[in-house]
């Protein structure tokens, strides 16, 4: 059974706090500390990221505020020596587990220090390249999103994937994840194109990827076939007089591009330029394909089982190309009506409403998304502490942290893997014609069993 009740109930039983998430400088360690049970907290409590760090610390205290909760050893990663010095101090203090740091750079520094010991570290970055045994990256990572969308798109009948991505760390991570997931599911290797932020790079790159010129050339014979056989004789060869005006055939639309699912990761003005190019080269904005969703991938051990396909439009039509996006779109989905039918994978916001209510009641401000991660990590540690064996100083073992069923958190079910990665149960959202995202494939409420 998952620890749903344990994690969700901590906030309600946490002791009273101050009126806001702001805290003072790094407090002294509690007087009575059981060696190995203390929770090290590494966050930026000063400097440019202080506001984020303070909000995350508030969530941590909310989750571990009960009198019986393990004590906190709070370290400021923005202080002299940075995250490396903070991690070293946590190890010297005998902390049994470390929550944080926040950024990828800080995580890399701290991981170098913790590698000398056996203290697990739950970092808040989404850079999965930093995950390893003993160091977990808790952020909602690109590979989690791509895995969810590829599975759902394959269940819908999509077989040919491609990606048009920005030349950024996020774009590269999304591209790698698409290649890996297509291989894991027995799909053809996707064509992945990266672009710079220049309009020319976006236009030319998408024109080439969509095979627009060849599609237009292939459409010309259809247009020529619409002319009558004697169209060339419409002009009198002797007098040159026009015998009869011939109607101009309507131009034939180009055929579909060489893919039926396209992964994007742009935001802001670059996304607007990508959308314009998608429309110009008729990748989106074309008539849907008649019929309903095709069957999901066949069962068997050769490939992971696909989840149920999301619900389809009322007319039963499917877009020729399913656009797949990033969870970042959730924050401005209301402006993306021109991408109607596009998907993105993200946590169901309804799952965090209880946490939001409790946080606002205590601190009178909205929690940041990163506060969700801090709360979940802290609540997880609290639950493991309560379940520790009587002869052990703590319950923060690798076996407990990587339990197959995972944990029920603020943003849904999540689980830690022995290699330092995080698995998440995400929902699929579909962009509506007037903007906004609607869930078309809800989170399962559990983690799928990994194939061996």
Coordinates of C-alpha atoms in Angstrom, one line a residue:
X1 CA 0.0 0.0 0.0
X2 CA 1.3 3.5 -0.8
X3 CA 1.9 6.0 1.9
X4 CA -0.9 8.2 0.7
X5 CA -2.4 8.8 4.1
X6 CA 1.0 9.3 5.7
X7 CA 2.2 12.0 3.3
X8 CA -1.0 13.8 3.0
X9 CA -1.8 13.9 6.7
X10 CA 1.4 15.5 7.9
X11 CA 0.4 19.1 7.2
X12 CA -2.7 18.8 9.3
X13 CA -0.8 17.6 12.3
X14 CA 2.2 20.0 12.0
X15 CA 2.6 22.5 14.8
X16 CA 1.9 26.2 14.4
X17 CA 4.3 28.4 12.5
X18 CA 4.8 32.1 11.8
X19 CA 2.7 34.2 9.6
X20 CA 4.7 33.9 6.4
X21 CA 7.3 31.7 4.6
X22 CA 10.1 34.2 5.3
X23 CA 12.6 32.9 7.9
X24 CA 15.6 34.2 9.6
X25 CA 19.2 33.3 8.9
X26 CA 20.4 29.7 9.4
X27 CA 19.2 28.6 12.8
X28 CA 21.4 26.6 15.2
X29 CA 20.9 22.8 15.3
X30 CA 18.5 21.5 17.9
X31 CA 20.0 20.8 21.3
X32 CA 19.0 17.1 21.5
X33 CA 19.8 15.3 18.3
X34 CA 19.8 11.6 17.7
X35 CA 22.8 10.9 15.5
X36 CA 21.8 9.9 12.0
X37 CA 18.1 10.9 12.3
X38 CA 18.5 14.7 11.6
X39 CA 17.4 15.9 8.2
X40 CA 19.8 18.2 6.5
X41 CA 18.1 21.0 4.4
X42 CA 20.2 22.7 1.8
X43 CA 18.5 25.7 0.3
X44 CA 19.3 29.3 -0.8
X45 CA 18.1 31.4 2.1
X46 CA 19.9 34.5 0.9
X47 CA 21.0 36.0 -2.4
X48 CA 19.1 35.9 -5.7
X49 CA 17.1 32.7 -5.0
X50 CA 16.3 33.5 -1.4
X51 CA 12.6 33.9 -2.1
X52 CA 12.3 30.5 -3.6
X53 CA 14.4 29.0 -0.9
X54 CA 12.4 30.6 1.9
X55 CA 9.1 29.3 0.4
X56 CA 10.6 25.8 0.1
X57 CA 11.8 25.9 3.7
X58 CA 8.3 26.9 4.8
X59 CA 6.9 23.8 3.0
X60 CA 9.5 21.7 4.7
X61 CA 8.6 23.0 8.1
X62 CA 5.0 22.4 7.4
X63 CA 5.6 18.7 6.6
X64 CA 8.1 18.2 9.5
X65 CA 6.5 20.4 12.1
X66 CA 5.2 17.8 14.5
X67 CA 7.0 17.4 17.8
X68 CA 7.8 13.8 17.0
X69 CA 9.3 14.7 13.5
X70 CA 13.0 14.4 13.0
X71 CA 14.9 17.6 13.7
X72 CA 16.1 19.9 10.8
X73 CA 19.6 21.0 10.2
X74 CA 19.1 24.0 7.9
X75 CA 22.0 25.2 5.7
X76 CA 22.2 28.2 3.4
X77 CA 23.7 27.3 0.0
X78 CA 24.1 31.0 -0.8
X79 CA 26.5 31.5 2.1
X80 CA 30.3 31.3 1.9
X81 CA 31.4 28.1 0.3
X82 CA 28.1 27.4 -1.4
X83 CA 26.4 24.1 -1.6
X84 CA 29.6 22.2 -1.3
X85 CA 30.4 23.7 2.1
X86 CA 26.7 23.3 3.2
X87 CA 26.8 19.6 2.3
X88 CA 30.1 19.1 4.1
X89 CA 28.6 20.7 7.2
X90 CA 25.6 18.5 7.0
X91 CA 27.8 15.4 6.9
X92 CA 29.9 16.6 9.8
X93 CA 26.7 17.2 11.8
X94 CA 25.8 13.5 11.3
X95 CA 22.6 14.2 9.2
X96 CA 20.9 11.0 8.0
X97 CA 19.5 12.4 4.8
X98 CA 19.8 15.7 2.8
X99 CA 17.0 17.5 1.2
X100 CA 18.2 19.8 -1.6
X101 CA 20.0 21.6 -3.0
X102 CA 17.9 23.6 -5.5
X103 CA 19.8 24.1 -8.7
X104 CA 21.7 21.7 -11.0
X105 CA 25.0 23.5 -10.3
X106 CA 24.5 23.3 -6.5
X107 CA 23.5 19.6 -6.8
X108 CA 26.7 18.9 -8.7
X109 CA 28.7 20.5 -5.9
X110 CA 26.9 18.8 -3.1
X111 CA 27.0 15.4 -4.8
X112 CA 30.8 15.5 -4.9
X113 CA 30.8 15.9 -1.2
X114 CA 28.1 13.3 -0.3
X115 CA 29.8 10.8 -2.6
X116 CA 32.3 10.2 0.2
X117 CA 29.6 9.1 2.6
X118 CA 26.4 7.0 2.5
X119 CA 23.9 9.8 3.2
X120 CA 21.1 9.9 0.6
X121 CA 20.4 13.3 -1.1
X122 CA 17.0 14.3 -2.5
X123 CA 17.8 17.2 -4.8
X124 CA 15.2 19.6 -6.3
X125 CA 16.7 19.9 -9.8
X126 CA 15.1 18.4 -12.8
X127 CA 18.5 17.7 -14.5
X128 CA 18.4 13.9 -14.6
X129 CA 22.0 13.7 -15.7
X130 CA 22.9 14.4 -12.0
X131 CA 21.0 11.4 -10.7
X132 CA 23.0 8.4 -9.5
X133 CA 22.8 5.9 -6.7
X134 CA 22.4 7.9 -3.5
X135 CA 21.4 11.2 -5.3
X136 CA 17.9 11.6 -6.6
X137 CA 16.6 14.5 -8.8
X138 CA 13.1 15.2 -7.8
X139 CA 12.1 17.9 -10.4
X140 CA 9.5 17.0 -13.1
X141 CA 12.0 16.0 -15.8
X142 CA 11.7 16.0 -19.6
X143 CA 12.0 12.2 -19.8
X144 CA 9.0 11.7 -17.5
X145 CA 6.9 14.0 -19.7
X146 CA 8.1 12.4 -23.0
X147 CA 7.6 8.9 -21.8
X148 CA 4.0 9.7 -20.8
X149 CA 3.2 11.4 -24.1
X150 CA 4.9 8.8 -26.4
X151 CA 3.0 6.0 -24.6
X152 CA -0.4 7.8 -25.1
X153 CA 0.4 8.8 -28.7
X154 CA 1.3 5.2 -29.6
X155 CA -2.0 4.1 -27.9
X156 CA -3.7 6.5 -30.3
X157 CA -2.1 4.8 -33.2
X158 CA 0.8 7.2 -33.8
X159 CA 3.9 5.4 -35.3
X160 CA 6.1 8.1 -36.8
X161 CA 7.6 10.6 -34.3
X162 CA 9.7 13.6 -34.9
X163 CA 10.9 16.6 -32.9
X164 CA 11.6 20.3 -33.6
X165 CA 13.3 21.6 -30.5
X166 CA 15.3 24.6 -29.4
X167 CA 19.1 24.3 -29.1
X168 CA 18.9 24.5 -25.3
X169 CA 19.5 22.1 -22.4
X170 CA 15.7 21.5 -22.2
X171 CA 15.5 20.9 -25.9
X172 CA 18.4 18.4 -25.9
X173 CA 16.9 16.6 -22.9
X174 CA 13.6 16.3 -24.7
X175 CA 15.2 15.0 -27.8
X176 CA 17.2 12.4 -26.0
X177 CA 14.1 11.2 -24.2
X178 CA 12.2 10.9 -27.5
X179 CA 14.9 8.8 -29.1
X180 CA 15.1 6.6 -26.0
X181 CA 11.4 6.1 -25.6
X182 CA 10.8 5.3 -29.3
X183 CA 13.5 2.7 -29.1
X184 CA 12.1 1.2 -25.9
X185 CA 8.6 0.9 -27.5
X186 CA 9.8 -0.6 -30.8
X187 CA 9.0 2.5 -32.8
X188 CA 11.1 3.8 -35.7
X189 CA 13.9 6.2 -34.8
X190 CA 12.5 9.7 -34.8
X191 CA 14.0 12.6 -36.8
X192 CA 15.1 15.3 -34.4
X193 CA 15.9 18.8 -35.6
X194 CA 17.3 21.5 -33.3
X195 CA 17.0 25.2 -34.1
X196 CA 18.4 28.5 -32.8
X197 CA 16.3 31.5 -31.8
X198 CA 16.6 33.1 -35.3
X199 CA 13.4 33.2 -37.4
X200 CA 15.4 31.9 -40.4
X201 CA 16.5 28.8 -38.4
X202 CA 12.9 28.1 -37.3
X203 CA 11.4 28.6 -40.8
X204 CA 14.0 26.7 -42.8
X205 CA 14.4 23.9 -40.2
X206 CA 10.6 23.2 -40.0
X207 CA 10.3 23.5 -43.8
X208 CA 12.9 20.8 -44.2
X209 CA 11.6 18.6 -41.4
X210 CA 8.1 18.7 -42.7
X211 CA 9.3 17.9 -46.3
X212 CA 7.2 20.8 -47.5
X213 CA 8.7 21.2 -51.0
X214 CA 8.3 17.5 -51.9
X215 CA 4.8 17.5 -50.5
X216 CA 3.9 20.5 -52.7
X217 CA 5.5 18.9 -55.8
X218 CA 3.6 15.7 -55.2
X219 CA 0.3 17.7 -55.0
X220 CA 0.9 19.2 -58.5
X221 CA 0.0 16.2 -60.6
X222 CA -3.4 16.1 -58.8
X223 CA -3.9 19.8 -59.8
X224 CA -2.9 19.1 -63.4
X225 CA -5.2 16.1 -63.6
X226 CA -8.1 18.5 -62.9
X227 CA -7.5 20.2 -66.3
X228 CA -9.6 18.9 -69.3
X229 CA -7.5 16.9 -71.9
X230 CA -8.0 19.6 -74.6
X231 CA -7.1 22.5 -72.4
X232 CA -4.1 23.3 -74.6
X233 CA -6.4 23.7 -77.6
X234 CA -8.4 26.3 -75.8
X235 CA -6.5 28.9 -77.9
X236 CA -7.1 28.9 -81.7
X237 CA -3.7 28.0 -83.2
X238 CA -4.4 30.1 -86.3
X239 CA -6.1 33.2 -85.1
X240 CA -5.0 33.1 -81.5
X241 CA -8.5 33.9 -80.3
X242 CA -9.6 32.3 -77.1
X243 CA -12.3 29.8 -77.9
X244 CA -13.6 29.2 -74.4
X245 CA -12.3 30.2 -71.0
X246 CA -11.3 27.3 -68.8
X247 CA -11.8 27.3 -65.1
X248 CA -8.6 27.4 -63.0
X249 CA -8.4 24.3 -60.9
X250 CA -8.2 24.8 -57.2
X251 CA -4.8 24.1 -55.8
X252 CA -4.4 20.7 -54.2
X253 CA -3.3 20.8 -50.6
X254 CA 0.0 19.0 -49.9
X255 CA -0.1 15.6 -48.3
X256 CA 0.8 14.9 -44.7
X257 CA 4.4 15.4 -43.4
X258 CA 6.5 12.3 -42.9
X259 CA 5.5 12.1 -39.2
X260 CA 2.2 11.8 -37.3
X261 CA 3.5 13.1 -33.9
X262 CA 5.8 16.1 -33.4
X263 CA 7.5 17.0 -30.2
X264 CA 8.1 20.7 -29.4
X265 CA 9.7 22.5 -26.4
X266 CA 9.7 26.2 -27.2
X267 CA 8.0 28.9 -25.1
X268 CA 7.4 32.6 -25.5
X269 CA 8.2 34.4 -28.8
X270 CA 10.0 31.4 -30.2
X271 CA 6.9 29.3 -29.7
X272 CA 4.9 31.9 -31.6
X273 CA 7.4 31.7 -34.5
X274 CA 7.2 27.9 -34.5
X275 CA 3.4 28.0 -34.6
X276 CA 3.5 30.4 -37.6
X277 CA 5.8 28.0 -39.4
X278 CA 3.7 25.0 -38.5
X279 CA 0.7 26.8 -40.1
X280 CA 2.6 28.0 -43.2
X281 CA 3.9 24.5 -44.0
X282 CA 0.5 22.9 -43.2
X283 CA 1.6 20.8 -40.4
X284 CA -1.3 22.0 -38.2
X285 CA -4.5 23.7 -39.2
X286 CA -5.5 21.0 -41.7
X287 CA -8.6 18.8 -41.7
X288 CA -8.7 15.9 -39.2
X289 CA -8.3 12.3 -40.3
X290 CA -11.8 10.6 -40.2
X291 CA -12.2 7.7 -37.9
X292 CA -11.5 7.0 -34.2
X293 CA -8.3 6.2 -32.5
X294 CA -6.7 3.0 -33.6
X295 CA -5.9 0.2 -31.2
X296 CA -3.0 0.5 -28.7
X297 CA 0.2 -1.4 -29.1
X298 CA -0.2 -5.1 -28.8
X299 CA 0.4 -6.8 -25.5
X300 CA 3.6 -8.7 -25.0
X301 CA 7.0 -8.5 -23.3
X302 CA 8.7 -7.0 -26.3
X303 CA 7.5 -3.5 -25.4
X304 CA 5.9 -1.8 -22.4
X305 CA 2.2 -1.8 -22.4
X306 CA 0.6 1.4 -23.6
X307 CA -1.9 3.2 -21.5
X308 CA -5.4 3.9 -22.7
X309 CA -5.6 6.4 -25.5
X310 CA -7.1 9.8 -24.5
X311 CA -10.6 10.6 -25.4
X312 CA -11.1 11.9 -29.0
X313 CA -13.1 14.8 -30.4
X314 CA -16.8 14.4 -30.7
X315 CA -16.6 14.1 -34.5
X316 CA -14.3 11.1 -34.2
X317 CA -11.5 12.8 -36.2
X318 CA -7.9 12.8 -35.3
X319 CA -5.4 15.6 -36.3
X320 CA -3.0 14.3 -39.0
X321 CA -0.2 15.3 -36.7
X322 CA -0.4 15.2 -32.9
X323 CA 1.6 18.1 -31.4
X324 CA 3.4 17.1 -28.1
X325 CA 4.6 19.9 -25.8
X326 CA 6.3 20.6 -22.5
X327 CA 4.7 20.9 -19.1
X328 CA 5.9 24.5 -19.1
X329 CA 2.9 25.2 -21.4
X330 CA 0.5 24.7 -18.5
X331 CA 1.3 28.2 -17.2
X332 CA 0.1 29.9 -20.4
X333 CA -2.1 27.3 -22.0
X334 CA -4.9 29.9 -22.2
X335 CA -2.9 31.6 -25.0
X336 CA -2.3 28.5 -27.1
X337 CA -5.7 28.1 -28.9
X338 CA -3.8 28.1 -32.2
X339 CA -2.3 24.7 -31.1
X340 CA -5.7 23.2 -30.4
X341 CA -5.4 19.4 -30.1
X342 CA -1.8 19.6 -28.8
X343 CA -0.9 17.6 -25.7
X344 CA 1.4 18.2 -22.8
X345 CA 2.0 16.0 -19.7
X346 CA 1.9 17.5 -16.3
X347 CA 0.6 16.9 -12.8
X348 CA -3.1 17.3 -12.2
X349 CA -3.5 20.7 -10.4
X350 CA -6.5 19.3 -8.6
X351 CA -4.2 16.9 -6.7
X352 CA -2.5 19.8 -4.9
X353 CA -5.5 21.7 -3.8
X354 CA -5.5 20.4 -0.3
X355 CA -1.8 21.4 0.1
X356 CA -2.5 24.8 -1.3
X357 CA -5.3 25.4 1.2
X358 CA -3.2 24.3 4.1
X359 CA -0.2 26.4 2.9
X360 CA -2.3 29.5 2.4
X361 CA -4.0 29.1 5.7
X362 CA -0.6 29.1 7.4
X363 CA 1.4 31.5 5.4
X364 CA -1.2 33.6 3.7
X365 CA 0.4 33.3 0.3
X366 CA 0.3 30.8 -2.6
X367 CA 3.0 28.1 -2.6
X368 CA 5.3 27.9 -5.6
X369 CA 5.6 24.7 -7.6
X370 CA 9.0 24.1 -6.1
X371 CA 7.3 24.2 -2.7
X372 CA 5.5 21.1 -3.8
X373 CA 8.7 19.3 -4.2
X374 CA 10.1 20.4 -0.9
X375 CA 6.9 19.3 0.9
X376 CA 6.8 15.9 -0.8
X377 CA 10.5 15.2 0.0
X378 CA 10.0 16.3 3.6
X379 CA 6.8 14.3 4.0
X380 CA 8.5 11.3 2.5
X381 CA 11.3 11.5 5.0
X382 CA 8.9 12.0 7.9
X383 CA 7.0 8.9 6.8
X384 CA 10.1 6.8 6.6
X385 CA 11.3 8.1 10.0
X386 CA 8.0 7.0 11.6
X387 CA 8.4 3.5 10.1
X388 CA 12.0 3.0 11.1
X389 CA 13.0 -0.1 13.0
X390 CA 13.6 0.2 16.7
X391 CA 17.3 -0.7 16.4
X392 CA 18.0 1.8 13.6
X393 CA 18.7 5.6 14.0
X394 CA 16.5 6.3 10.9
X395 CA 14.5 4.8 8.2
X396 CA 16.3 6.5 5.3
X397 CA 17.5 3.3 3.6
X398 CA 17.8 2.8 -0.1
X399 CA 15.3 0.0 0.1
X400 CA 12.7 2.2 1.8
X401 CA 13.3 5.2 -0.5
X402 CA 13.0 3.1 -3.7
X403 CA 9.9 1.1 -2.7
X404 CA 8.2 -0.1 -6.0
X405 CA 4.8 1.4 -5.3
X406 CA 6.3 4.9 -4.7
X407 CA 4.7 7.6 -2.6
X408 CA 1.6 9.7 -2.9
X409 CA 2.6 13.4 -3.0
X410 CA 1.2 16.8 -3.6
X411 CA 1.6 16.5 -7.4
X412 CA 0.5 12.9 -7.6
X413 CA 2.3 9.6 -7.2
X414 CA 6.0 9.5 -7.6
X415 CA 8.7 6.9 -7.0
X416 CA 12.5 6.8 -6.7
X417 CA 14.6 4.4 -8.7
X418 CA 17.9 2.9 -7.5
X419 CA 19.9 4.8 -10.2
X420 CA 18.8 8.2 -8.9
X421 CA 15.9 9.0 -11.1
X422 CA 12.3 9.8 -10.3
X423 CA 9.2 8.3 -11.8
X424 CA 5.9 10.2 -11.9
X425 CA 2.3 9.6 -12.6
X426 CA 1.3 12.5 -15.0
X427 CA -1.9 13.4 -16.7
X428 CA -2.3 14.3 -20.4
X429 CA -3.7 17.7 -21.1
X430 CA -5.1 18.8 -24.5
X431 CA -5.2 22.4 -25.7
X432 CA -8.7 23.6 -26.4
X433 CA -9.8 25.7 -29.4
X434 CA -10.2 28.8 -27.2
X435 CA -7.0 28.0 -25.2
X436 CA -6.5 26.3 -21.9
X437 CA -5.7 22.7 -21.2
X438 CA -8.3 19.9 -20.5
X439 CA -7.4 16.5 -19.1
X440 CA -8.0 13.9 -21.7
X441 CA -6.0 11.1 -20.0
X442 CA -6.0 11.3 -16.2
X443 CA -3.1 10.2 -14.0
X444 CA -3.5 6.6 -13.1
X445 CA -3.1 7.1 -9.4
X446 CA -0.3 4.6 -9.3
X447 CA 3.1 3.9 -10.9
X448 CA 3.2 1.4 -13.7
X449 CA 5.3 -1.7 -12.9
X450 CA 8.6 -1.4 -14.7
X451 CA 9.3 -4.1 -17.3
X452 CA 12.3 -6.3 -16.6

